mmCIF file of C-alpha atoms in Angstrom:
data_model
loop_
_atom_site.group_PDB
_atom_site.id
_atom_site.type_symbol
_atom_site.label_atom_id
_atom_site.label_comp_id
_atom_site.label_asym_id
_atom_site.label_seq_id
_atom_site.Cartn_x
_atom_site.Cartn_y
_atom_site.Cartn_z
ATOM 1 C CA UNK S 300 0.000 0.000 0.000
ATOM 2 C CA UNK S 301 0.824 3.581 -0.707
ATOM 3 C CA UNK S 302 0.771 5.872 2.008
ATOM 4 C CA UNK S 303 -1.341 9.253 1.263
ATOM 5 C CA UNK S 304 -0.728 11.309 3.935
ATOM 6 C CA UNK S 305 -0.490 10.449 8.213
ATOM 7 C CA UNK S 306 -0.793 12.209 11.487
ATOM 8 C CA UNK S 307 -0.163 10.549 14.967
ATOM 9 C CA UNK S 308 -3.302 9.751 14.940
ATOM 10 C CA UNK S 309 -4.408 8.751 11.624
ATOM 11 C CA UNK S 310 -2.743 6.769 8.264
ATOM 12 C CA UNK S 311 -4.280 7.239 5.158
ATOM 13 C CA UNK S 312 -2.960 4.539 2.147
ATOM 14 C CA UNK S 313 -4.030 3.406 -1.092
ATOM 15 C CA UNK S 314 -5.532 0.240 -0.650
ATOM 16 C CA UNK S 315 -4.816 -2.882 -2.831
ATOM 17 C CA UNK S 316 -8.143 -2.458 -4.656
ATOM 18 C CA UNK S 317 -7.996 1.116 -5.367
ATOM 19 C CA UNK S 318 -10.120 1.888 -2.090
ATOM 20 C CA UNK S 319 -8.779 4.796 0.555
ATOM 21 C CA UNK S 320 -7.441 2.547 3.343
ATOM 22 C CA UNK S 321 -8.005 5.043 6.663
ATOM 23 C CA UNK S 322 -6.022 3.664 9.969
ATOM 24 C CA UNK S 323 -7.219 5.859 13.035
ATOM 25 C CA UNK S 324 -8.780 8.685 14.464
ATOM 26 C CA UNK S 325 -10.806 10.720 12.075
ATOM 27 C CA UNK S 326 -10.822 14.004 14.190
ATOM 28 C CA UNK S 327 -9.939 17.787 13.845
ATOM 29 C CA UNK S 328 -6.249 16.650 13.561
ATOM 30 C CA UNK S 329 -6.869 13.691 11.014
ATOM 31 C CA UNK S 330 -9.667 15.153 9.035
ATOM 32 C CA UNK S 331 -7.491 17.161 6.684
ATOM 33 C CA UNK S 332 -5.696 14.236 5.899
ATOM 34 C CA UNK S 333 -8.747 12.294 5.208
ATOM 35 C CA UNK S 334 -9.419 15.394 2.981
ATOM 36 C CA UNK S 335 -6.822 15.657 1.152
ATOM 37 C CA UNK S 336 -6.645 11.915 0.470
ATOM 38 C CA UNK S 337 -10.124 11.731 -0.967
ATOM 39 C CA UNK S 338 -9.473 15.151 -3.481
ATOM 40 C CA UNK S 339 -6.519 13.725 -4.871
ATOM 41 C CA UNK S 340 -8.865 10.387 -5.485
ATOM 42 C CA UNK S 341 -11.855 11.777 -7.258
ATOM 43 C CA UNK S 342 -10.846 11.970 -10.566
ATOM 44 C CA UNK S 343 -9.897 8.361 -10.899
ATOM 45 C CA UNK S 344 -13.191 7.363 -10.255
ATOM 46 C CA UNK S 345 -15.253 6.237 -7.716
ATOM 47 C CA UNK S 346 -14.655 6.664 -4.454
ATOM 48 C CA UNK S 347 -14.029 4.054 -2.105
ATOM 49 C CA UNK S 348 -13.051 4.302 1.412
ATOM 50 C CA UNK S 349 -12.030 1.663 4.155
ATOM 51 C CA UNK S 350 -13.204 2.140 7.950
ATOM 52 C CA UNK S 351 -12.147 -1.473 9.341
ATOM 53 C CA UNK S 352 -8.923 0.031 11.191
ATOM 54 C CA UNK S 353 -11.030 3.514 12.499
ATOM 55 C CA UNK S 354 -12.945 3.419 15.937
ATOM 56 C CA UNK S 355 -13.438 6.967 16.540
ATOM 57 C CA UNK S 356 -14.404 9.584 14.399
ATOM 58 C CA UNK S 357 -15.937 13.158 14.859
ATOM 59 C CA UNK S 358 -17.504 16.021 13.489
ATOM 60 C CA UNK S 359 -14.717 17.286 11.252
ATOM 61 C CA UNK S 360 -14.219 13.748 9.831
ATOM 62 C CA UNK S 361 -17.945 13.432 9.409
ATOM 63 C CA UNK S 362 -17.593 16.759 7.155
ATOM 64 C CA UNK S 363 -14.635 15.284 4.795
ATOM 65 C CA UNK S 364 -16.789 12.057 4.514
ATOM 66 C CA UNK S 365 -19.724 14.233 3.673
ATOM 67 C CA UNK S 366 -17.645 16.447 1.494
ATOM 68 C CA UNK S 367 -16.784 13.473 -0.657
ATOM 69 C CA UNK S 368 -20.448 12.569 -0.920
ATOM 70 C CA UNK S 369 -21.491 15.678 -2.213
ATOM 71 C CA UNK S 370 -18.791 16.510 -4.942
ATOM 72 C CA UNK S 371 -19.435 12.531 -6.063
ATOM 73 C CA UNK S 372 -23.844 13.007 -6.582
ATOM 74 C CA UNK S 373 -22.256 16.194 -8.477
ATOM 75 C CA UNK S 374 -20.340 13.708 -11.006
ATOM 76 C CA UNK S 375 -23.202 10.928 -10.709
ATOM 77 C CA UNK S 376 -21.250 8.835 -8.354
ATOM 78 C CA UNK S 377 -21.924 7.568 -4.760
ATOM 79 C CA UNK S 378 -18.767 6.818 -2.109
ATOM 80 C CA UNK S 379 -18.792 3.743 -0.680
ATOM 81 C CA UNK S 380 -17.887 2.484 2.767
ATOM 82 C CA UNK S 381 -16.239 -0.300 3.114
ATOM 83 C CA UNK S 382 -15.726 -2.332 6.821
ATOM 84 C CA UNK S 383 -17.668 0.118 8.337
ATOM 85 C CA UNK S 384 -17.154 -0.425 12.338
ATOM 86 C CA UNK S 385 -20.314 0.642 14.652
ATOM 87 C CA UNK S 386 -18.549 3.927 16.213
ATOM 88 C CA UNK S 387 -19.020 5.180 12.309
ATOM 89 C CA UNK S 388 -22.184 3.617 11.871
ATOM 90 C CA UNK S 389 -23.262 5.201 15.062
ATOM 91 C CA UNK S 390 -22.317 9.049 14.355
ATOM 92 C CA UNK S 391 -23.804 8.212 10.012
ATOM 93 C CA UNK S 392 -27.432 7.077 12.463
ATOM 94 C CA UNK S 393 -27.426 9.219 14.701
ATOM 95 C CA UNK S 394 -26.623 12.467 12.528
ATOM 96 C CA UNK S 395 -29.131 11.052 9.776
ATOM 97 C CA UNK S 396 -26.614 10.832 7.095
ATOM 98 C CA UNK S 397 -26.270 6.534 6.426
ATOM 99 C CA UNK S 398 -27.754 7.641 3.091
ATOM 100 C CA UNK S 399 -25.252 9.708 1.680
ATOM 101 C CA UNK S 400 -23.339 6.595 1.147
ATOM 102 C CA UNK S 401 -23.218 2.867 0.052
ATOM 103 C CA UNK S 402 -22.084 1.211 2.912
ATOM 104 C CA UNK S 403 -20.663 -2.507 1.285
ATOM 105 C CA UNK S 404 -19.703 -4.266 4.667
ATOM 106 C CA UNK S 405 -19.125 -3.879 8.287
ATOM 107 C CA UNK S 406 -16.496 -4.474 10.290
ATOM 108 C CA UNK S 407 -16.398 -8.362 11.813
#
């Protein structure tokens, strides 16, 4: 894997299979990262993003998830989440925002 971009507390790689492969906290510190990971994505298609490793995650990494989803209904695309744990599935239910995104699997 290619590393993107890292903080202390977050790693950001190019997954195997093209997806976003995030290792971490997504907070204030991390989010950027997240960010900038996902903008330098979106023109190779869709995006695809990998929560297995993540078990916290706040409001500014709820905005660079949200972000994504936004610019990708602009180009006719959805993100996907991948592994999603239940910390992220929590904050996506509890802010009302699960459907801004395909979510393809949970984390085991």
């Amino acid at each position: 894997m290619t590393e993107l971009g890292n903080h202390d507390s977050l790693t950001v790689e190019n997954g195997p299979e093209g997806a976003i492969v995030v290792h971490g906290d997504i907070d204030v510190a991390g989010g950027p990262i997240l960010e900038a990971a996902i903008l330098d994505r979106e023109s190779a298609g869709p995006i695809m993003i990998d929560l297995a490793d993540v078990v916290f995650i706040d409001s500014s990494g709820l905005r660079s998830l949200l972000g994504a989803s936004r610019r990708a209904r602009d180009r006719g695309e959805q993100v996907t989440l991948q592994r999603v744990g239940p910390e992220v599935r929590r904050l996506l239910e509890i802010t009302g925002t699960t459907e801004h995104f395909t979510i393809e699997s949970s984390r085991a």
